Coordinates of C-alpha atoms in Angstrom, one line a residue:
Chain A
M974 CA -5.4 -2.2 -60.2
I975 CA -7.4 -2.1 -57.1
I976 CA -7.8 1.3 -55.5
N977 CA -9.1 1.4 -52.0
M978 CA -9.3 5.0 -51.0
N979 CA -10.5 6.2 -47.7
V980 CA -9.8 9.9 -47.8
S981 CA -11.0 12.3 -45.2
I982 CA -8.9 15.4 -45.1
K983 CA -10.2 17.8 -42.5
E984 CA -9.1 21.0 -41.1
K985 CA -6.7 20.1 -38.4
T986 CA -5.6 22.0 -35.3
Q987 CA -2.3 21.4 -33.5
I988 CA -2.6 19.4 -30.3
E989 CA -0.9 21.0 -27.3
N990 CA 2.1 19.3 -25.8
S991 CA 0.9 17.1 -23.0
H992 CA 2.0 17.4 -19.4
P993 CA 0.8 15.3 -16.5
S994 CA -0.5 18.2 -14.5
Q995 CA -1.9 20.0 -17.6
L996 CA -5.6 20.8 -17.5
Y997 CA -7.5 19.3 -20.4
E998 CA -10.8 20.8 -21.3
T999 CA -13.3 19.6 -23.9
D1000 CA -14.2 23.1 -24.9
H1001 CA -14.6 26.5 -23.3
S1002 CA -18.2 26.0 -22.3
N1003 CA -19.2 26.7 -18.7
E1004 CA -21.3 23.6 -18.5
Y1005 CA -18.8 21.2 -17.2
I1006 CA -20.3 18.2 -15.4
I1007 CA -17.0 16.7 -14.3
E1008 CA -13.9 18.6 -13.3
V1009 CA -10.9 16.5 -12.3
Q1010 CA -8.0 18.2 -10.5
D1011 CA -4.7 16.5 -10.0
L1012 CA -6.2 13.2 -9.3
T1013 CA -3.7 10.6 -8.2
K1014 CA -3.8 7.0 -6.9
S1015 CA -0.9 5.1 -5.6
F1016 CA -0.7 1.5 -4.7
N1017 CA 2.3 0.7 -2.5
G1018 CA 4.1 3.7 -3.7
L1019 CA 3.4 3.0 -7.4
K1020 CA 1.4 5.6 -9.1
A1021 CA -1.5 4.0 -11.1
V1022 CA -2.9 7.4 -11.8
D1023 CA -0.5 10.3 -11.8
G1024 CA -2.0 13.7 -11.2
I1025 CA -4.5 13.9 -14.0
S1026 CA -6.6 17.0 -14.6
L1027 CA -9.4 17.3 -17.0
K1028 CA -12.9 18.8 -17.6
I1029 CA -15.8 17.0 -19.3
R1030 CA -18.7 18.8 -20.7
K1031 CA -22.3 18.0 -19.9
G1032 CA -24.0 15.7 -22.5
E1033 CA -20.8 14.6 -24.2
L1034 CA -19.3 11.2 -24.7
F1035 CA -15.8 11.1 -23.4
S1036 CA -13.4 8.3 -23.9
L1037 CA -10.3 7.3 -21.9
L1038 CA -8.3 5.3 -24.4
G1039 CA -5.2 3.4 -23.4
P1040 CA -3.6 0.0 -23.1
N1041 CA -4.2 -2.4 -20.3
G1042 CA -2.6 -1.0 -17.1
A1043 CA -2.7 2.6 -18.3
G1044 CA -4.8 3.7 -15.3
K1045 CA -8.2 4.0 -17.0
S1046 CA -10.1 1.7 -14.8
T1047 CA -8.4 3.2 -11.7
T1048 CA -9.6 6.6 -12.8
I1049 CA -13.1 5.4 -13.3
R1050 CA -13.1 3.6 -9.9
M1051 CA -12.1 6.9 -8.3
L1052 CA -14.7 8.9 -10.1
T1053 CA -17.4 6.4 -9.2
T1054 CA -16.5 6.8 -5.5
V1055 CA -15.4 3.2 -4.9
L1056 CA -11.7 4.0 -4.7
K1057 CA -10.3 6.8 -2.6
P1058 CA -7.8 9.0 -4.4
S1059 CA -4.4 9.4 -2.8
N1060 CA -4.3 13.0 -3.9
G1061 CA -6.4 15.5 -5.8
D1062 CA -10.2 15.8 -6.1
A1063 CA -12.9 16.0 -8.7
R1064 CA -16.1 17.9 -8.8
I1065 CA -19.0 15.8 -10.2
T1066 CA -22.0 18.0 -11.0
E1067 CA -21.7 20.3 -8.0
Y1068 CA -20.2 17.9 -5.5
S1069 CA -16.7 17.1 -4.3
L1070 CA -15.6 13.6 -4.8
I1071 CA -13.7 13.7 -1.5
K1072 CA -16.2 15.4 0.7
E1073 CA -19.6 14.6 -0.8
K1074 CA -19.4 11.2 -2.4
S1075 CA -22.8 10.2 -0.9
K1076 CA -24.3 13.0 -3.0
I1077 CA -22.6 11.8 -6.1
K1078 CA -23.7 8.2 -6.0
P1079 CA -27.3 8.7 -6.9
L1080 CA -26.3 10.7 -10.0
I1081 CA -24.0 8.1 -11.5
G1082 CA -24.4 4.8 -13.2
V1083 CA -21.5 2.4 -13.4
C1084 CA -20.9 -0.5 -15.7
P1085 CA -17.7 -2.1 -14.4
Q1086 CA -15.1 -3.8 -16.5
E1087 CA -15.9 -7.3 -15.2
N1088 CA -19.4 -8.7 -15.5
V1089 CA -20.7 -8.0 -12.0
V1090 CA -24.0 -9.7 -11.6
F1091 CA -25.7 -11.7 -8.8
E1092 CA -25.3 -15.0 -10.5
A1093 CA -28.0 -16.9 -8.6
L1094 CA -30.6 -14.4 -9.5
T1095 CA -32.5 -13.8 -12.7
A1096 CA -31.8 -10.8 -15.0
E1097 CA -34.9 -9.1 -13.7
D1098 CA -34.0 -9.7 -10.1
N1099 CA -30.6 -8.2 -10.7
V1100 CA -31.9 -5.0 -12.3
E1101 CA -34.7 -4.6 -9.7
F1102 CA -32.1 -4.9 -6.9
V1103 CA -30.1 -2.1 -8.3
G1104 CA -33.2 0.0 -8.8
R1105 CA -34.2 -0.6 -5.2
M1106 CA -30.8 0.5 -4.0
H1107 CA -31.4 3.7 -5.9
G1108 CA -34.7 4.2 -4.2
M1109 CA -36.9 3.7 -7.3
N1110 CA -40.6 3.1 -6.8
P1111 CA -41.8 -0.4 -7.7
A1112 CA -44.1 0.6 -10.7
D1113 CA -41.4 2.7 -12.4
L1114 CA -38.8 0.1 -11.7
K1115 CA -40.9 -2.7 -13.3
E1116 CA -41.7 -0.7 -16.3
R1117 CA -38.1 0.5 -16.9
T1118 CA -36.6 -2.9 -16.2
K1119 CA -38.9 -4.4 -18.9
F1120 CA -38.0 -1.7 -21.4
L1121 CA -34.3 -1.9 -20.9
L1122 CA -34.1 -5.7 -20.9
E1123 CA -36.1 -5.8 -24.1
K1124 CA -33.9 -3.1 -25.6
M1125 CA -30.8 -5.3 -24.8
N1126 CA -32.5 -8.5 -26.1
I1127 CA -32.4 -10.2 -22.7
A1128 CA -36.0 -9.9 -21.6
G1129 CA -38.1 -12.9 -20.6
R1130 CA -35.3 -15.1 -19.4
K1131 CA -36.3 -16.8 -16.1
K1132 CA -33.1 -18.6 -15.5
A1133 CA -30.4 -17.6 -13.2
T1134 CA -27.8 -15.3 -14.8
K1135 CA -25.1 -17.8 -14.2
T1136 CA -26.5 -19.6 -17.3
F1137 CA -26.0 -16.4 -19.4
S1138 CA -23.3 -16.1 -22.0
G1139 CA -20.6 -13.4 -21.4
G1140 CA -22.2 -11.2 -23.9
M1141 CA -25.6 -11.4 -22.2
K1142 CA -24.0 -10.6 -18.9
R1143 CA -22.3 -7.6 -20.4
R1144 CA -25.6 -6.3 -21.7
L1145 CA -27.2 -7.0 -18.4
N1146 CA -24.5 -5.0 -16.7
L1147 CA -25.3 -2.1 -19.0
V1148 CA -29.0 -2.3 -18.1
M1149 CA -28.1 -2.4 -14.3
S1150 CA -26.0 0.8 -14.7
L1151 CA -28.9 2.6 -16.4
I1152 CA -31.9 1.6 -14.5
H1153 CA -32.1 4.7 -12.4
Q1154 CA -31.5 7.1 -15.3
P1155 CA -28.2 8.5 -14.1
Q1156 CA -27.0 11.9 -15.2
I1157 CA -23.5 10.5 -15.8
L1158 CA -22.8 7.0 -17.0
F1159 CA -19.4 5.4 -16.5
L1160 CA -18.7 2.5 -18.9
D1161 CA -15.5 0.6 -18.3
E1162 CA -14.8 -1.3 -21.5
P1163 CA -18.5 -1.6 -22.4
S1164 CA -18.1 -3.9 -25.4
A1165 CA -15.3 -6.1 -24.1
G1166 CA -16.1 -9.7 -25.0
L1167 CA -19.0 -9.0 -27.2
D1168 CA -19.5 -10.5 -30.7
P1169 CA -19.7 -8.0 -33.5
Q1170 CA -23.5 -8.0 -33.6
A1171 CA -23.9 -7.4 -29.9
R1172 CA -21.2 -4.8 -30.0
R1173 CA -23.1 -2.9 -32.7
L1174 CA -26.2 -3.2 -30.5
V1175 CA -24.4 -1.7 -27.6
W1176 CA -22.8 1.0 -29.6
D1177 CA -26.1 2.0 -31.1
F1178 CA -27.6 2.1 -27.6
I1179 CA -24.8 4.2 -26.3
K1180 CA -25.3 6.7 -29.1
E1181 CA -29.0 6.7 -28.3
L1182 CA -28.3 7.5 -24.7
K1183 CA -26.0 10.3 -25.7
N1184 CA -28.8 11.8 -27.7
T1185 CA -30.9 11.9 -24.6
G1186 CA -28.4 14.3 -23.1
M1187 CA -26.7 11.8 -20.8
T1188 CA -23.0 12.4 -20.1
I1189 CA -21.1 9.3 -20.9
V1190 CA -17.5 8.5 -19.8
L1191 CA -16.1 5.3 -21.2
T1192 CA -12.8 3.6 -21.1
T1193 CA -11.6 1.4 -23.9
H1194 CA -8.4 0.0 -25.5
D1195 CA -10.3 -0.4 -28.7
M1196 CA -9.5 2.6 -31.0
I1197 CA -12.4 1.6 -33.3
E1198 CA -14.8 1.9 -30.4
A1199 CA -13.3 5.3 -29.3
D1200 CA -13.4 6.4 -32.9
A1201 CA -17.0 5.4 -33.4
L1202 CA -18.4 6.9 -30.2
S1203 CA -16.4 9.7 -28.8
D1204 CA -16.7 13.4 -28.8
H1205 CA -13.5 13.8 -27.0
I1206 CA -10.7 11.3 -26.3
A1207 CA -8.0 11.3 -23.6
I1208 CA -5.2 8.9 -24.3
M1209 CA -3.7 7.5 -21.1
D1210 CA -0.5 5.7 -20.6
Q1211 CA 1.3 4.9 -17.4
G1212 CA -1.1 6.8 -15.3
K1213 CA -0.9 10.0 -17.3
I1214 CA -2.9 11.7 -20.0
I1215 CA -0.5 11.9 -22.9
A1216 CA -2.9 13.3 -25.5
F1217 CA -6.3 14.9 -25.4
G1218 CA -8.8 16.3 -27.9
T1219 CA -11.3 15.4 -30.5
L1220 CA -10.4 12.6 -32.9
D1221 CA -9.5 15.2 -35.6
E1222 CA -7.4 17.1 -33.1
L1223 CA -5.5 14.0 -32.0
K1224 CA -5.0 13.0 -35.6
S1225 CA -3.7 16.3 -36.7
G1226 CA -1.6 16.9 -33.5
S1227 CA 0.5 13.8 -33.8
S1228 CA 0.0 13.0 -37.4
N1229 CA 2.6 11.7 -39.7
G1230 CA 0.4 13.2 -42.4
N1231 CA -1.4 10.8 -44.7
I1232 CA -0.5 7.2 -45.1
L1233 CA -0.3 5.4 -48.4
E1234 CA 0.2 1.7 -48.6
L1235 CA 1.4 0.4 -52.0
S1236 CA 1.6 -3.2 -53.0
F1237 CA 3.8 -4.4 -55.8
S1238 CA 4.0 -7.5 -57.9
T1239 CA 7.8 -7.7 -57.9
R1240 CA 10.6 -6.6 -55.6
K1241 CA 12.2 -4.8 -58.6
A1242 CA 9.1 -2.6 -59.0
L1243 CA 9.1 -1.9 -55.2
I1244 CA 12.8 -0.8 -55.2
K1245 CA 12.2 1.4 -58.2
A1246 CA 9.2 3.1 -56.5
K1247 CA 11.0 3.4 -53.2
N1248 CA 13.9 5.2 -54.9
T1249 CA 11.5 7.6 -56.6
L1250 CA 9.4 8.3 -53.5
T1251 CA 12.3 9.0 -51.2
Q1252 CA 13.4 11.9 -53.4
M1253 CA 10.0 13.6 -53.2
K1254 CA 9.8 16.8 -51.1
N1255 CA 6.4 16.0 -49.5
V1256 CA 7.2 12.4 -48.6
K1257 CA 8.3 12.1 -45.0
S1258 CA 9.1 8.5 -44.8
V1259 CA 9.0 5.3 -46.9
K1260 CA 9.0 2.0 -45.1
E1261 CA 9.4 -1.4 -46.7
M1262 CA 7.0 -3.9 -45.3
Q1263 CA 6.5 -7.6 -45.9
N1264 CA 5.0 -9.1 -49.1
N1265 CA 6.4 -6.4 -51.4
K1266 CA 4.6 -3.5 -49.7
L1267 CA 5.6 0.1 -49.0
T1268 CA 4.1 2.4 -46.4
I1269 CA 4.6 6.0 -47.3
S1270 CA 3.9 8.9 -45.0
F1271 CA 3.5 12.2 -46.8
S1272 CA 2.1 15.7 -46.3
G1273 CA -0.1 17.7 -48.6
G1274 CA -3.1 15.4 -48.6
I1275 CA -4.9 14.3 -51.8
E1276 CA -3.2 17.0 -53.9
T1277 CA 0.3 15.5 -53.3
F1278 CA -1.1 12.1 -54.0
K1279 CA -2.7 13.1 -57.3
Q1280 CA -0.1 15.5 -58.6
E1281 CA 3.2 14.0 -57.3
I1282 CA 2.9 10.4 -56.3
L1283 CA 0.4 8.9 -58.8
P1284 CA 2.1 10.2 -62.0
N1285 CA 5.6 9.0 -60.8
V1286 CA 4.8 5.6 -59.3
D1287 CA 2.8 3.6 -61.7
S1288 CA 3.9 0.0 -61.3
F1289 CA 1.9 -0.9 -58.2
K1290 CA -0.9 -3.5 -58.2
S1291 CA -3.0 -2.0 -55.4
L1292 CA -3.0 0.9 -53.0
H1293 CA -4.6 1.9 -49.8
F1294 CA -4.8 5.5 -48.8
R1295 CA -5.7 6.5 -45.2
E1296 CA -5.2 8.9 -42.4
D1297 CA -3.4 8.1 -39.2
S1298 CA -5.6 5.8 -36.9
L1299 CA -5.6 6.2 -33.2
E1300 CA -3.4 3.1 -33.1
D1301 CA -0.8 5.1 -35.2
I1302 CA -1.2 8.1 -32.9
F1303 CA -0.7 5.9 -29.8
L1304 CA 2.3 4.2 -31.4
K1305 CA 3.9 7.6 -32.1
L1306 CA 3.2 8.9 -28.7
T1307 CA 4.4 6.0 -26.7
G1308 CA 6.5 4.0 -29.0
R1309 CA 4.3 0.9 -28.6
G1310 CA 0.9 -0.4 -29.7
L1311 CA -2.3 -0.2 -27.7
R1312 CA -2.4 -3.9 -27.1
D1313 CA 1.3 -4.3 -26.1
Chain B
M1237 CA -23.1 8.8 4.8
Y1238 CA -26.4 7.1 4.3
S1239 CA -28.5 6.0 7.3
L1240 CA -29.9 2.5 7.9
D1241 CA -33.2 2.2 6.0
V1242 CA -35.4 -0.1 4.0
K1243 CA -32.6 -0.9 1.6
A1244 CA -31.2 -3.3 4.2
W1245 CA -34.4 -5.3 3.7
Y1246 CA -33.9 -5.4 -0.1
I1247 CA -30.3 -6.6 0.5
A1248 CA -31.6 -9.2 2.9
K1249 CA -34.2 -10.3 0.3
K1250 CA -31.5 -10.6 -2.3
N1251 CA -29.3 -12.6 0.0
I1252 CA -32.1 -15.1 0.9
K1253 CA -32.9 -15.7 -2.8
E1254 CA -29.2 -16.4 -3.4
K1255 CA -29.0 -18.7 -0.5
L1256 CA -32.1 -20.7 -1.4
K1257 CA -30.6 -21.4 -4.8
N1258 CA -27.3 -22.6 -3.5
L1259 CA -27.9 -26.3 -3.0
G1260 CA -24.5 -27.0 -1.4
S1261 CA -25.2 -24.4 1.3
M1262 CA -28.7 -25.7 1.8
F1263 CA -27.3 -29.2 2.4
W1264 CA -25.0 -28.1 5.1
T1265 CA -27.4 -25.8 6.8
V1266 CA -30.6 -27.7 6.6
A1267 CA -30.1 -31.3 5.5
F1268 CA -27.0 -32.0 7.5
P1269 CA -28.5 -31.1 10.9
I1270 CA -31.6 -33.2 10.1
M1271 CA -29.3 -36.1 9.2
M1272 CA -27.3 -35.6 12.4
L1273 CA -30.5 -35.7 14.4
L1274 CA -31.4 -39.0 12.8
V1275 CA -28.0 -40.4 13.6
Y1276 CA -28.1 -39.3 17.2
K1277 CA -31.6 -40.7 17.6
L1278 CA -30.6 -44.0 16.2
A1279 CA -27.3 -44.2 18.1
F1280 CA -28.6 -43.1 21.4
S1281 CA -32.1 -44.5 21.4
E1282 CA -34.0 -45.1 24.6
S1283 CA -33.6 -48.9 24.2
D1284 CA -29.9 -48.6 24.9
D1285 CA -30.9 -48.3 28.5
V1286 CA -28.2 -45.8 29.3
A1287 CA -28.4 -44.4 32.8
M1288 CA -29.8 -40.9 32.7
I1289 CA -30.8 -38.3 35.2
N1290 CA -34.4 -37.5 35.6
G1291 CA -35.3 -40.0 32.9
L1292 CA -33.6 -38.1 30.1
T1293 CA -32.0 -39.9 27.3
V1294 CA -28.6 -39.2 25.6
F1295 CA -30.5 -38.0 22.6
D1296 CA -32.4 -35.5 24.8
V1297 CA -29.3 -33.9 26.2
E1298 CA -27.3 -34.0 22.9
F1299 CA -30.1 -32.3 21.0
P1300 CA -28.9 -28.8 22.1
G1301 CA -25.6 -29.7 20.4
I1302 CA -27.4 -30.1 17.1
V1303 CA -29.0 -26.7 17.7
V1304 CA -25.6 -25.2 18.3
Y1305 CA -24.2 -26.8 15.1
T1306 CA -27.2 -25.7 13.0
I1307 CA -27.0 -22.1 14.2
G1308 CA -23.2 -22.0 14.1
M1309 CA -23.3 -22.8 10.4
S1310 CA -24.0 -19.1 9.9
T1311 CA -20.3 -18.6 10.4
V1312 CA -19.7 -20.6 7.2
T1313 CA -22.5 -19.1 5.2
S1314 CA -21.8 -15.5 6.1
A1315 CA -18.0 -16.0 5.5
V1316 CA -18.7 -17.4 2.1
M1317 CA -21.2 -14.7 1.3
F1318 CA -18.9 -11.8 2.2
A1319 CA -15.8 -13.4 0.6
M1320 CA -17.8 -14.0 -2.6
S1321 CA -19.0 -10.4 -2.6
K1322 CA -15.3 -9.2 -2.4
V1323 CA -14.2 -11.5 -5.2
D1324 CA -17.0 -11.2 -7.7
G1325 CA -17.2 -7.4 -7.5
T1326 CA -20.7 -7.2 -6.1
L1327 CA -19.5 -5.5 -3.0
E1328 CA -17.8 -2.8 -5.1
R1329 CA -20.9 -2.5 -7.2
I1330 CA -23.0 -1.9 -4.1
D1331 CA -20.4 0.6 -2.9
S1332 CA -21.0 2.6 -6.1
M1333 CA -24.7 2.9 -5.3
P1334 CA -26.4 5.2 -2.7
V1335 CA -26.4 2.6 0.1
S1336 CA -24.2 2.5 3.2
R1337 CA -22.1 -0.4 4.4
G1338 CA -24.3 -0.3 7.5
N1339 CA -27.2 -1.4 5.3
V1340 CA -25.1 -4.1 3.8
F1341 CA -24.2 -5.5 7.2
L1342 CA -27.8 -5.1 8.5
G1343 CA -29.1 -6.8 5.3
A1344 CA -26.7 -9.7 6.0
V1345 CA -27.8 -10.0 9.6
I1346 CA -31.5 -9.9 8.6
S1347 CA -31.1 -12.6 5.9
E1348 CA -29.0 -14.8 8.1
T1349 CA -31.4 -14.4 11.0
I1350 CA -34.4 -15.2 8.8
F1351 CA -32.5 -18.3 7.6
M1352 CA -31.6 -19.3 11.1
N1353 CA -35.2 -19.0 12.1
L1354 CA -36.2 -21.3 9.3
Q1355 CA -33.4 -23.7 10.3
L1356 CA -34.5 -23.7 14.0
I1357 CA -38.1 -24.2 13.1
L1358 CA -37.1 -27.2 11.0
V1359 CA -34.7 -28.6 13.6
F1360 CA -37.3 -28.0 16.4
G1361 CA -40.1 -29.5 14.3
F1362 CA -38.1 -32.6 13.4
G1363 CA -36.2 -33.0 16.8
Y1364 CA -39.1 -32.2 19.2
G1365 CA -42.0 -33.0 16.9
V1366 CA -40.9 -36.1 15.0
L1367 CA -38.1 -37.6 17.1
G1368 CA -39.6 -36.7 20.5
A1369 CA -36.6 -34.9 22.1
H1370 CA -37.5 -33.7 25.6
F1371 CA -38.0 -30.0 26.3
E1372 CA -39.5 -27.7 28.9
L1373 CA -42.1 -25.7 27.0
A1374 CA -41.9 -22.6 29.2
M1375 CA -38.2 -22.2 28.7
L1376 CA -38.2 -22.9 25.0
P1377 CA -38.6 -19.3 23.8
L1378 CA -35.6 -18.3 25.9
G1379 CA -33.5 -21.2 24.4
Y1380 CA -34.6 -20.0 21.0
L1381 CA -33.5 -16.5 21.8
I1382 CA -30.1 -17.7 23.1
A1383 CA -29.6 -19.6 19.9
M1384 CA -30.4 -16.6 17.8
I1385 CA -28.0 -14.3 19.7
F1386 CA -25.3 -16.9 19.3
G1387 CA -26.1 -17.0 15.6
I1388 CA -25.6 -13.3 15.2
G1389 CA -22.2 -13.6 16.8
C1390 CA -21.4 -16.3 14.3
I1391 CA -22.1 -13.9 11.5
G1392 CA -19.4 -11.6 13.0
L1393 CA -17.0 -14.5 13.1
G1394 CA -17.8 -15.2 9.5
L1395 CA -17.1 -11.6 8.6
I1396 CA -13.7 -11.8 10.3
I1397 CA -12.8 -14.9 8.3
A1398 CA -14.1 -13.3 5.1
S1399 CA -12.0 -10.2 5.7
F1400 CA -8.7 -12.2 5.6
L1401 CA -9.4 -14.6 2.9
G1402 CA -9.3 -13.8 -0.8
S1403 CA -11.7 -16.5 -2.1
P1404 CA -15.0 -18.0 -1.1
E1405 CA -13.5 -21.4 -1.2
G1406 CA -10.9 -20.4 1.3
A1407 CA -13.4 -18.7 3.5
N1408 CA -15.6 -21.8 3.3
G1409 CA -12.7 -24.1 4.3
I1410 CA -11.5 -22.0 7.2
A1411 CA -15.0 -21.2 8.5
M1412 CA -16.0 -24.9 8.3
L1413 CA -12.8 -25.9 10.0
S1414 CA -13.2 -23.5 12.8
H1415 CA -16.9 -24.3 13.2
M1416 CA -16.3 -28.1 13.4
A1417 CA -13.2 -27.7 15.6
L1418 CA -15.1 -25.5 18.0
M1419 CA -18.0 -28.0 18.0
F1420 CA -15.8 -30.8 19.1
V1421 CA -13.6 -28.8 21.5
S1422 CA -16.6 -27.3 23.2
G1423 CA -18.1 -30.7 23.7
S1424 CA -21.1 -29.8 21.7
F1425 CA -21.1 -33.0 19.6
F1426 CA -19.8 -35.3 22.3
P1427 CA -19.5 -34.4 26.0
L1428 CA -16.0 -33.3 27.1
D1429 CA -15.0 -32.8 30.7
N1430 CA -12.0 -30.4 30.7
A1431 CA -11.3 -26.8 31.3
G1432 CA -10.8 -26.1 27.6
V1433 CA -14.6 -26.1 27.0
F1434 CA -15.0 -22.8 28.9
F1435 CA -13.0 -21.0 26.2
T1436 CA -15.5 -21.7 23.5
P1437 CA -18.7 -19.8 23.0
Q1438 CA -20.4 -23.0 21.8
Y1439 CA -20.0 -24.5 25.2
W1440 CA -21.8 -21.7 26.9
V1441 CA -24.6 -21.8 24.4
K1442 CA -25.1 -25.5 24.6
Q1443 CA -24.8 -25.7 28.3
V1444 CA -27.2 -22.8 29.0
Y1445 CA -29.6 -24.0 26.4
L1446 CA -29.4 -27.6 27.8
Q1447 CA -30.0 -26.7 31.4
L1448 CA -32.8 -24.2 30.7
T1449 CA -34.8 -26.0 28.0
V1450 CA -34.0 -29.7 28.7
V1451 CA -33.4 -30.0 32.4
G1452 CA -35.6 -27.1 33.3
D1453 CA -33.0 -25.3 35.5
F1454 CA -33.5 -21.7 36.2
F1455 CA -31.2 -18.7 36.5
T1456 CA -30.6 -19.4 40.1
D1457 CA -28.9 -22.7 39.2
L1458 CA -25.3 -23.3 38.5
L1459 CA -23.8 -24.4 35.2
Y1460 CA -22.3 -27.9 34.9
S1461 CA -18.7 -28.2 33.9
G1462 CA -19.3 -30.5 31.1
T1463 CA -22.6 -32.2 30.5
I1464 CA -25.0 -33.2 33.2
I1465 CA -25.3 -36.8 32.1
L1466 CA -21.7 -37.7 32.9
P1467 CA -21.0 -39.0 36.4
T1468 CA -17.8 -36.9 36.5
S1469 CA -19.7 -33.7 35.7
E1470 CA -19.8 -31.3 38.5
A1471 CA -21.6 -28.0 39.0
S1472 CA -19.2 -25.1 38.2
F1473 CA -19.2 -21.9 40.2
F1474 CA -20.8 -20.0 37.3
P1475 CA -24.5 -19.3 37.6
I1476 CA -26.5 -19.8 34.4
W1477 CA -27.1 -16.1 34.0
S1478 CA -23.3 -15.5 33.6
G1479 CA -23.4 -17.9 30.7
I1480 CA -25.9 -15.6 29.0
L1481 CA -23.7 -12.7 29.6
I1482 CA -20.8 -14.5 28.0
I1483 CA -22.9 -15.3 25.0
L1484 CA -23.9 -11.7 24.7
A1485 CA -20.3 -10.6 25.1
F1486 CA -19.2 -13.0 22.4
T1487 CA -21.9 -11.8 20.0
S1488 CA -21.2 -8.1 20.5
T1489 CA -17.5 -8.5 20.3
F1490 CA -17.5 -10.6 17.1
I1491 CA -20.0 -8.4 15.4
F1492 CA -18.1 -5.3 16.3
L1493 CA -14.7 -6.8 15.3
G1494 CA -16.2 -8.3 12.2
I1495 CA -17.6 -5.0 10.9
K1496 CA -14.4 -3.1 11.9
I1497 CA -12.0 -5.6 10.3
F1498 CA -14.1 -6.1 7.1
Q1499 CA -14.4 -2.3 6.7
K1500 CA -10.7 -1.9 7.1
K1501 CA -9.8 -4.6 4.7
T1502 CA -12.3 -3.7 2.0
S1503 CA -12.3 0.1 2.1
L1504 CA -10.2 1.1 -0.9

């Protein structure tokens, strides 16, 4: 019997019922660096972002998680001053997004979803151009360009960036967004299109940046990325925030409980186990899957598993025990998967 | 809002680097005018014994047409540059930085102007220096200035084209089409004697440039209706200085409209 257990039972708090105009706060600290109030963006009458309100604490890594078309990038484009909101406002540091966007621009760094580079120029030229636009002095700019390009493994390349791979351009974009040491870094799908090795490099670097005290706002449709990096997560769908909290809060708030996947050698053994499990008090649901597998949702954590399930179901060949993933949470909240 | 500052220069520097690495653009802006000069020189050489006024050859009087063509190419290059910046996200990237659109436009005008200067130096060097086109030295700086003013107006036209088109390929096609059509309609490539020429800025540039720098006319003289080498050409009732006013009006109108329309179409 193979036992693959990934058990992490934590204290859970109930997530509040979400509402579009509800204000989401990462905690009750006064040091909020971003305060979004009823931010809305409509295109031809269609609301891409529908009155979201949230507060983000200084120095935290905040993720907007949601499927394509949820409104994440539109939110980022508004917060980075390139898209005018149809309604609402945001305060970034001390400045209003509507009235003082020219004061916000020097404080933020933006890594857009697409790889936006000047393709005829070298990596160094690209980074130096951005630095110049931010008014950096040549000596600092040269030194920091060298440091960041080396950090991202793209230093010393004299060819035009049009010869770069997608992954290299992605890393260059990240460098361009960081050259002027912004207070707030907006990353729109930062690891999209990266191979696992480059993705790990980017993640480690993002964690390093967070440790320097930089506030990072990222969008992703990758729950593993959100899980690996975020302090707080807002799940967006159809322009609204449908859930908000730390990963643990989200898991506890919409949780089915714990998930157990059992695999059986024969269908007869599966049916027998299914009948037994459905009669148990702490078992919420038993779903039959392909290849003689059962997915069991139950409450009571490891104790229920040890004292009730394991002694009564003994004919399985392997089991996998896990908590709800963000994918499960999203599925439960919206009725569809993150990639649908 | 940010004011115009040194950032416009860095934008210009970036634009020039991009232009120099674009071989297609370099061909149309530098190699093609040189090629046209050679073709004109070979086709309209002195040995053809064509009747001229004041001993001028067809090549001499058609040389201003090549100047107009060369400078007018900035319609195409600026249309492609701005359309590209809309499509590839670089305009939005710049918009997220502490730099004004004013700097972006000024940067484009500076880079295009520097490039136009390089083009003019090459065309002058080759046309006047190597191929021996006739010119009046004292009036040449004025001709140069007129060409540059026209070139800046062409950037405005390029901006208008880029505002309406969603791809650099489309912008390139429409800009090239309008540039070439205006070159022919204005009689800049080959002399035309009809009233239609008066409605093209290229006509005024070519005619003023021609009469000042080739024939040696002055501002007291009248503009010719078509080209001064044709027997049918007659002096119009426009004095040469009115031609300069028309060129200035074209430039200011197209730059103003170009900036306004591009801003309107790209402000999100």
